[in-house]
Amino acid sequence: MSVDFEKEGRLATITMNRPEKLNAINAEQSRAMSEALVRFRDDPELWVAIITGAGDRAFSAGANITGFLDRRPGERDDRAERVRGDNIWKPLIAAIHGYCLGGGLELALTCDIRIAADNSRLGLPEIKVGVIAGGGGVSRLPRFIPRAIASEMILTGKHIDAQEAYRIGLVNEVVPRDQLMPTAKKWAETICEAGPLQVRAAKEGLIRGYNLTLAESDQLVRDLAASLRGTEDAKEGARAFVEKRKPNWKGK
């Protein structure tokens, strides 16, 4: 399988598994990733997922460049139409190591939390091979980091290391390589301490509200908050607070 799916309690781990190709994303792997995300989205027992790459050299080095040779003029890249992390309301964590380039970085940008190993190299080098980052890189990167730095990376294909990615706010934490998955799992555990319905509503408000006016975003969040009232988890959260204990979330 080009993408592995592991279920552990409330956590799914989705692993791109083509280490001999630096987990480069071909058509098969793109479809397999979309299917894995649907599986995660539709499983009520799963609350958080970690996306990572097999091997020691790369999270993903990006698209399979040889596939570009068969493209016809005007042919669209259908990756943008597939299921992505930013159209699933359950939270996703990218556990990045080694090369995280092109389509690999575009995938990481659709995640909510990005943890980088200290050997990571991130960039959008498509411009150097005759294409642009059309799978979301050009549109998303300026939303996460200062526009001037995004322009530099997009227009020159420049790579940055993990510490620079942390400095500009592209990743949430940098850790030694051997601590990458344990750290990502700790983040997942922390997220799971909150009510899953509430986490999903908050993510939906963050993403959908980004392109709205402040007033429209406020209304969206009020509607999302209202939809949670009366749920079992809302009542459990209040009871647990009064009783000074940890809540027992049900996702209902």
PDB file of C-alpha atoms in Angstrom, residues 115-122 159-168 170-171 173-175:
ATOM      1  CA  ILE A 115       5.428  19.388  14.155  1.00  0.00           C
ATOM      2  CA  ALA A 116       8.844  19.345  12.469  1.00  0.00           C
ATOM      3  CA  ALA A 117      11.877  17.211  13.190  1.00  0.00           C
ATOM      4  CA  ASP A 118      15.099  19.184  13.353  1.00  0.00           C
ATOM      5  CA  ASN A 119      16.265  17.661  10.049  1.00  0.00           C
ATOM      6  CA  SER A 120      13.307  19.050   8.091  1.00  0.00           C
ATOM      7  CA  ARG A 121      13.617  21.070   4.889  1.00  0.00           C
ATOM      8  CA  LEU A 122      10.467  22.805   3.674  1.00  0.00           C
ATOM      9  CA  HIS A 159      13.943  25.801   0.955  1.00  0.00           C
ATOM     10  CA  ILE A 160      13.968  26.667   4.658  1.00  0.00           C
ATOM     11  CA  ASP A 161      15.061  24.573   7.622  1.00  0.00           C
ATOM     12  CA  ALA A 162      12.964  23.592  10.626  1.00  0.00           C
ATOM     13  CA  GLN A 163      14.148  26.411  12.883  1.00  0.00           C
ATOM     14  CA  GLU A 164      13.344  29.042  10.254  1.00  0.00           C
ATOM     15  CA  ALA A 165       9.937  27.425   9.709  1.00  0.00           C
ATOM     16  CA  TYR A 166       9.295  27.742  13.446  1.00  0.00           C
ATOM     17  CA  ARG A 167      10.544  31.342  13.544  1.00  0.00           C
ATOM     18  CA  ILE A 168       8.097  32.442  10.834  1.00  0.00           C
ATOM     19  CA  LEU A 170       4.957  27.754   9.662  1.00  0.00           C
ATOM     20  CA  VAL A 171       5.364  24.960  12.227  1.00  0.00           C
ATOM     21  CA  GLU A 173       7.206  22.956  17.329  1.00  0.00           C
ATOM     22  CA  VAL A 174      10.647  21.616  16.379  1.00  0.00           C
ATOM     23  CA  VAL A 175      11.923  18.450  18.038  1.00  0.00           C
TER      24      VAL A 175
END
